[in-house]
């Protein structure tokens, strides 16, 4: 009969086991976690519902689908309602999201909606953008199942930022429900309203950089497009700091991936398209700088260069 000896449970062995476990798990956490405390998804949903109730004349709350595990997918659509537009006039749209990678929450993407709504009359460039018929789409949490599980992928373990179509690589994408539902909603809304997606920003963690198209090798932006992206890149470095690197994803991250949201928005909409990679454990303290950045971005969109 096998008997466990007392010595197998000695404090020394337990301590060794504990330290081994920490050694094995800590590098994984360090690589994958933004280390910014995240509220339950339900709290973020409640805030979205609350905003729609507080600002019914300014924001629509769209439940554009459900995740694999049945969580609702939420989008806020900020616009000045009831504006008459000239027939055939094209109006601009901006798209902002966060947490397509479930463990990369920055606590910037979920605060911008309330800040924009509460300050829409006193932020001059946002006000002008809305007065001119602009719309701001905001999805604070793109991947709620990943967010709830503190993991990068969705409930199927799939990376949603590889699941957007990319024609230049013959990459079909749209295998996952979260991406399918989002693209279906956005494309229809833009088409129905005759809107041009002018700029997109996907918030991620934790490289400390602003990434421009392309995420794949072998393609360069035309000089005019590159220059237009660099204008925003310079604003990031001026407002957030020169420690943030700016450039093509494939150069900055030294990896290449087909199917990123950014490449989709650039290829399909010819938008200025960015990934913002926040700083681990501290980007949430830069919220006021992000607000400044957005005012400057709206200024660029309000005064397009010929
Ligand atoms: Zn990411």
Short mmCIF file of C-alpha atoms and ligand atoms in Angstrom, two decimals:
data_model
loop_
_atom_site.label_atom_id
_atom_site.label_comp_id
_atom_site.label_asym_id
_atom_site.label_seq_id
_atom_site.Cartn_x
_atom_site.Cartn_y
_atom_site.Cartn_z
CA UNK A 1 0.00 0.00 0.00
CA UNK A 2 1.35 3.32 -1.01
CA UNK A 3 1.68 5.76 1.82
CA UNK A 4 2.63 9.39 1.49
CA UNK A 5 5.52 10.31 3.67
CA UNK A 6 5.33 13.40 5.83
CA UNK A 7 8.40 14.88 4.14
CA UNK A 8 6.62 15.21 0.78
CA UNK A 9 4.54 18.01 2.28
CA UNK A 10 7.38 19.86 3.95
CA UNK A 11 7.25 23.67 3.78
CA UNK A 12 10.46 23.69 1.74
CA UNK A 13 8.99 21.56 -1.04
CA UNK A 14 5.75 23.55 -1.02
CA UNK A 15 7.68 26.81 -1.32
CA UNK A 16 9.74 25.40 -4.18
CA UNK A 17 6.56 24.26 -5.94
CA UNK A 18 4.98 27.67 -5.49
CA UNK A 19 7.99 29.53 -6.79
CA UNK A 20 8.20 27.18 -9.80
CA UNK A 21 4.54 27.79 -10.56
CA UNK A 22 5.07 31.56 -10.40
CA UNK A 23 8.13 31.33 -12.61
CA UNK A 24 6.14 29.43 -15.19
CA UNK A 25 3.09 31.70 -15.18
CA UNK A 26 4.52 35.19 -14.73
CA UNK A 27 6.20 35.54 -18.14
CA UNK A 28 2.90 34.55 -19.78
CA UNK A 29 1.02 37.22 -17.83
CA UNK A 30 3.67 39.80 -18.62
CA UNK A 31 3.41 39.14 -22.32
CA UNK A 32 -0.32 38.95 -22.62
CA UNK A 33 -1.93 41.20 -20.06
CA UNK A 34 -2.27 44.98 -20.21
CA UNK A 35 -2.16 45.01 -16.39
CA UNK A 36 -4.88 47.64 -16.31
CA UNK A 37 -7.73 46.61 -14.02
CA UNK A 38 -10.85 45.82 -16.01
CA UNK A 39 -14.47 45.95 -14.79
CA UNK A 40 -16.91 43.11 -15.56
CA UNK A 41 -18.37 43.26 -19.06
CA UNK A 42 -21.80 43.77 -17.50
CA UNK A 43 -20.62 47.09 -16.01
CA UNK A 44 -19.52 48.32 -19.42
CA UNK A 45 -22.88 47.25 -20.89
CA UNK A 46 -24.70 49.17 -18.15
CA UNK A 47 -22.69 52.28 -18.94
CA UNK A 48 -23.60 52.00 -22.64
CA UNK A 49 -27.31 51.66 -21.80
CA UNK A 50 -27.02 54.59 -19.40
CA UNK A 51 -25.40 56.83 -22.03
CA UNK A 52 -28.18 56.09 -24.50
CA UNK A 53 -30.75 57.06 -21.86
CA UNK A 54 -28.91 60.24 -20.84
CA UNK A 55 -28.23 61.51 -24.36
CA UNK A 56 -31.09 60.30 -26.57
CA UNK A 57 -30.68 63.24 -28.98
CA UNK A 58 -27.02 62.51 -29.57
CA UNK A 59 -26.34 58.81 -29.44
CA UNK A 60 -27.91 55.61 -30.70
CA UNK A 61 -27.20 52.34 -28.96
CA UNK A 62 -26.95 49.52 -31.47
CA UNK A 63 -26.91 45.87 -30.41
CA UNK A 64 -25.38 44.58 -33.61
CA UNK A 65 -25.07 40.91 -32.71
CA UNK A 66 -24.13 38.31 -30.15
CA UNK A 67 -20.81 36.69 -29.32
CA UNK A 68 -20.17 32.95 -29.44
CA UNK A 69 -21.09 32.70 -25.77
CA UNK A 70 -24.20 34.83 -26.22
CA UNK A 71 -22.94 38.17 -24.93
CA UNK A 72 -24.48 41.12 -26.72
CA UNK A 73 -22.24 43.16 -29.01
CA UNK A 74 -22.70 46.90 -28.46
CA UNK A 75 -21.95 49.96 -30.55
CA UNK A 76 -22.56 53.61 -29.78
CA UNK A 77 -23.27 55.87 -32.73
CA UNK A 78 -22.68 59.51 -31.86
CA UNK A 79 -24.17 62.10 -34.24
CA UNK A 80 -26.17 65.30 -34.25
CA UNK A 81 -29.59 63.95 -35.04
CA UNK A 82 -32.01 65.64 -37.41
CA UNK A 83 -29.42 67.44 -39.50
CA UNK A 84 -30.65 68.00 -43.03
CA UNK A 85 -28.11 67.03 -45.64
CA UNK A 86 -27.84 68.04 -49.26
CA UNK A 87 -28.87 65.29 -51.67
CA UNK A 88 -25.88 63.19 -52.57
CA UNK A 89 -23.69 64.80 -49.91
CA UNK A 90 -21.11 62.46 -48.42
CA UNK A 91 -20.65 62.80 -44.68
CA UNK A 92 -17.68 61.60 -42.69
CA UNK A 93 -17.48 58.80 -40.16
CA UNK A 94 -14.89 57.90 -37.56
CA UNK A 95 -14.62 54.47 -35.98
CA UNK A 96 -13.05 53.73 -32.59
CA UNK A 97 -12.84 50.37 -30.88
CA UNK A 98 -10.99 48.52 -28.15
CA UNK A 99 -10.34 45.03 -26.87
CA UNK A 100 -10.51 43.06 -30.09
CA UNK A 101 -7.80 41.19 -28.19
CA UNK A 102 -9.60 40.31 -24.98
CA UNK A 103 -6.64 40.89 -22.67
CA UNK A 104 -5.61 44.31 -24.03
CA UNK A 105 -8.02 46.63 -22.23
CA UNK A 106 -6.67 50.17 -21.80
CA UNK A 107 -9.55 51.95 -20.03
CA UNK A 108 -9.38 54.62 -22.75
CA UNK A 109 -11.82 53.10 -25.26
CA UNK A 110 -14.63 52.77 -22.71
CA UNK A 111 -14.26 56.31 -21.33
CA UNK A 112 -14.24 58.21 -24.62
CA UNK A 113 -18.00 57.80 -25.29
CA UNK A 114 -19.08 59.54 -22.08
CA UNK A 115 -16.39 62.18 -22.42
CA UNK A 116 -17.41 63.00 -25.99
CA UNK A 117 -21.10 63.11 -25.08
CA UNK A 118 -20.70 65.26 -21.98
CA UNK A 119 -18.31 67.67 -23.69
CA UNK A 120 -19.70 67.73 -27.24
CA UNK A 121 -20.46 71.47 -27.03
CA UNK A 122 -17.16 72.54 -25.49
CA UNK A 123 -14.69 70.50 -27.53
CA UNK A 124 -14.53 72.84 -30.56
CA UNK A 125 -13.28 70.35 -33.13
CA UNK A 126 -15.63 67.55 -32.07
CA UNK A 127 -18.49 70.06 -32.14
CA UNK A 128 -17.57 71.18 -35.67
CA UNK A 129 -17.25 67.56 -36.81
CA UNK A 130 -20.75 66.76 -35.50
CA UNK A 131 -22.24 70.05 -36.75
CA UNK A 132 -20.99 69.16 -40.22
CA UNK A 133 -22.87 65.88 -40.05
CA UNK A 134 -20.04 63.65 -38.90
CA UNK A 135 -20.70 60.43 -37.02
CA UNK A 136 -18.49 58.65 -34.49
CA UNK A 137 -18.95 54.88 -34.14
CA UNK A 138 -17.60 53.45 -30.90
CA UNK A 139 -17.27 49.80 -29.83
CA UNK A 140 -15.60 49.80 -26.40
CA UNK A 141 -15.28 46.00 -26.21
CA UNK A 142 -15.10 44.22 -29.57
CA UNK A 143 -14.42 40.77 -28.11
CA UNK A 144 -16.53 40.37 -24.94
CA UNK A 145 -15.93 36.62 -24.53
CA UNK A 146 -12.17 37.12 -24.66
CA UNK A 147 -12.49 40.07 -22.30
CA UNK A 148 -14.51 38.03 -19.79
CA UNK A 149 -11.98 35.19 -19.96
CA UNK A 150 -8.91 37.50 -19.91
CA UNK A 151 -7.68 35.92 -23.11
CA UNK A 152 -6.60 37.24 -26.49
CA UNK A 153 -8.93 35.26 -28.76
CA UNK A 154 -12.68 34.79 -28.71
CA UNK A 155 -14.45 31.82 -27.11
CA UNK A 156 -13.24 29.64 -30.01
CA UNK A 157 -9.68 30.75 -29.35
CA UNK A 158 -9.68 32.61 -32.67
CA UNK A 159 -7.82 35.91 -33.10
CA UNK A 160 -10.49 38.34 -34.34
CA UNK A 161 -7.80 40.72 -35.57
CA UNK A 162 -6.91 38.16 -38.22
CA UNK A 163 -10.51 37.68 -39.29
CA UNK A 164 -11.12 40.69 -41.55
CA UNK A 165 -11.07 40.30 -45.33
CA UNK A 166 -7.92 41.41 -47.18
CA UNK A 167 -8.15 41.32 -50.95
CA UNK A 168 -4.46 41.92 -51.65
CA UNK A 169 -3.66 38.67 -49.87
CA UNK A 170 -6.78 36.83 -51.01
CA UNK A 171 -7.61 36.48 -47.32
CA UNK A 172 -11.30 35.78 -46.94
CA UNK A 173 -11.79 36.35 -43.19
CA UNK A 174 -15.21 36.66 -41.54
CA UNK A 175 -15.19 33.17 -40.05
CA UNK A 176 -16.21 34.36 -36.58
CA UNK A 177 -19.62 35.67 -35.54
CA UNK A 178 -18.21 38.76 -33.81
CA UNK A 179 -16.48 39.93 -36.99
CA UNK A 180 -19.35 38.94 -39.29
CA UNK A 181 -21.96 40.83 -37.27
CA UNK A 182 -19.79 43.91 -37.00
CA UNK A 183 -18.91 44.15 -40.69
CA UNK A 184 -22.54 43.53 -41.70
CA UNK A 185 -23.75 46.36 -39.46
CA UNK A 186 -21.06 48.88 -40.35
CA UNK A 187 -21.18 48.38 -44.10
CA UNK A 188 -24.96 48.69 -44.18
CA UNK A 189 -25.00 51.77 -41.97
CA UNK A 190 -22.35 53.54 -44.04
CA UNK A 191 -24.13 52.67 -47.28
CA UNK A 192 -27.60 53.71 -46.09
CA UNK A 193 -26.34 57.05 -44.84
CA UNK A 194 -23.97 57.69 -47.76
CA UNK A 195 -21.06 58.01 -45.38
CA UNK A 196 -17.32 57.89 -45.95
CA UNK A 197 -15.25 56.17 -43.26
CA UNK A 198 -12.54 58.80 -42.86
CA UNK A 199 -10.51 57.35 -39.99
CA UNK A 200 -10.39 54.27 -37.78
CA UNK A 201 -8.55 53.67 -34.52
CA UNK A 202 -8.25 50.25 -32.88
CA UNK A 203 -6.96 50.42 -29.31
CA UNK A 204 -4.58 47.62 -28.31
CA UNK A 205 -1.81 46.94 -25.83
CA UNK A 206 1.18 47.00 -25.14
CA UNK A 207 3.82 48.01 -27.66
CA UNK A 208 3.71 51.79 -27.18
CA UNK A 209 3.22 52.71 -30.81
CA UNK A 210 0.89 53.91 -33.54
CA UNK A 211 0.72 51.38 -36.35
CA UNK A 212 -0.20 52.19 -39.93
CA UNK A 213 -1.07 49.88 -42.85
CA UNK A 214 0.03 47.48 -43.95
CA UNK A 215 0.17 44.61 -41.48
CA UNK A 216 1.44 42.40 -44.31
CA UNK A 217 4.72 42.44 -46.17
CA UNK A 218 5.28 43.43 -49.76
CA UNK A 219 3.04 46.48 -50.03
CA UNK A 220 3.67 50.17 -49.48
CA UNK A 221 1.21 53.02 -49.06
CA UNK A 222 1.18 55.50 -51.93
CA UNK A 223 3.10 58.67 -50.91
CA UNK A 224 -0.02 60.81 -50.41
CA UNK A 225 -1.63 58.18 -48.17
CA UNK A 226 1.59 57.72 -46.23
CA UNK A 227 1.88 61.47 -45.69
CA UNK A 228 -1.72 61.67 -44.47
CA UNK A 229 -1.07 58.86 -41.97
CA UNK A 230 2.16 60.52 -40.84
CA UNK A 231 0.26 63.69 -39.90
CA UNK A 232 -1.62 61.67 -37.27
CA UNK A 233 1.59 59.89 -36.27
CA UNK A 234 3.27 63.22 -35.58
CA UNK A 235 0.32 64.28 -33.43
CA UNK A 236 0.67 61.11 -31.35
CA UNK A 237 4.36 61.74 -30.74
CA UNK A 238 3.76 65.40 -29.96
CA UNK A 239 0.90 64.83 -27.52
CA UNK A 240 1.65 61.42 -26.01
CA UNK A 241 5.42 61.48 -26.26
CA UNK A 242 8.31 60.58 -28.50
CA UNK A 243 8.67 57.18 -26.82
CA UNK A 244 5.72 56.09 -28.99
CA UNK A 245 6.99 54.70 -32.26
CA UNK A 246 5.10 55.33 -35.47
CA UNK A 247 5.17 53.29 -38.63
CA UNK A 248 4.00 50.32 -40.61
CA UNK A 249 2.91 47.34 -38.52
CA UNK A 250 5.29 45.03 -40.32
CA UNK A 251 8.23 47.38 -39.53
CA UNK A 252 7.37 48.28 -35.92
CA UNK A 253 6.24 44.87 -34.69
CA UNK A 254 8.51 42.92 -37.06
CA UNK A 255 5.66 40.51 -37.69
CA UNK A 256 3.17 40.25 -40.51
CA UNK A 257 -0.47 39.23 -40.34
CA UNK A 258 -3.29 39.11 -42.84
CA UNK A 259 -6.76 40.01 -41.67
CA UNK A 260 -6.23 42.95 -39.33
CA UNK A 261 -9.06 45.46 -38.87
CA UNK A 262 -6.72 48.30 -39.81
CA UNK A 263 -5.82 46.84 -43.19
CA UNK A 264 -9.51 46.18 -43.84
CA UNK A 265 -10.50 49.79 -43.13
CA UNK A 266 -7.69 51.07 -45.32
CA UNK A 267 -8.26 48.67 -48.20
CA UNK A 268 -12.06 48.68 -48.25
CA UNK A 269 -12.74 52.29 -47.26
CA UNK A 270 -9.50 54.10 -48.01
CA UNK A 271 -9.69 55.37 -44.42
CA UNK A 272 -6.78 56.67 -42.42
CA UNK A 273 -6.44 53.47 -40.43
CA UNK A 274 -4.50 52.94 -37.21
CA UNK A 275 -3.76 50.57 -34.39
CA UNK A 276 -2.87 52.38 -31.19
CA UNK A 277 -0.70 50.20 -28.97
CA UNK A 278 -0.90 51.56 -25.42
CA UNK A 279 1.69 51.19 -22.69
CA UNK A 280 1.36 48.25 -20.34
CA UNK A 281 0.07 49.11 -16.86
CA UNK A 282 0.01 52.88 -17.45
CA UNK A 283 -1.84 53.92 -20.62
CA UNK A 284 -5.03 54.54 -18.63
CA UNK A 285 -3.29 57.51 -16.98
CA UNK A 286 -3.01 59.20 -20.40
CA UNK A 287 -6.74 59.68 -20.86
CA UNK A 288 -6.58 63.49 -21.01
CA UNK A 289 -3.86 63.22 -23.66
CA UNK A 290 -6.06 60.95 -25.74
CA UNK A 291 -8.80 63.56 -25.53
CA UNK A 292 -6.32 66.18 -26.79
CA UNK A 293 -5.28 63.83 -29.55
CA UNK A 294 -8.88 63.35 -30.66
CA UNK A 295 -9.45 67.10 -30.81
CA UNK A 296 -6.45 67.38 -33.12
CA UNK A 297 -7.63 64.43 -35.20
CA UNK A 298 -11.09 66.00 -35.63
CA UNK A 299 -9.35 69.24 -36.63
CA UNK A 300 -7.52 67.38 -39.41
CA UNK A 301 -10.78 65.81 -40.60
CA UNK A 302 -12.65 69.15 -40.42
CA UNK A 303 -10.10 70.82 -42.66
CA UNK A 304 -9.15 68.28 -45.30
CA UNK A 305 -6.18 69.14 -47.49
CA UNK A 306 -7.01 69.54 -51.19
ZN1 LIG B 1 -3.60 43.48 -29.84
#
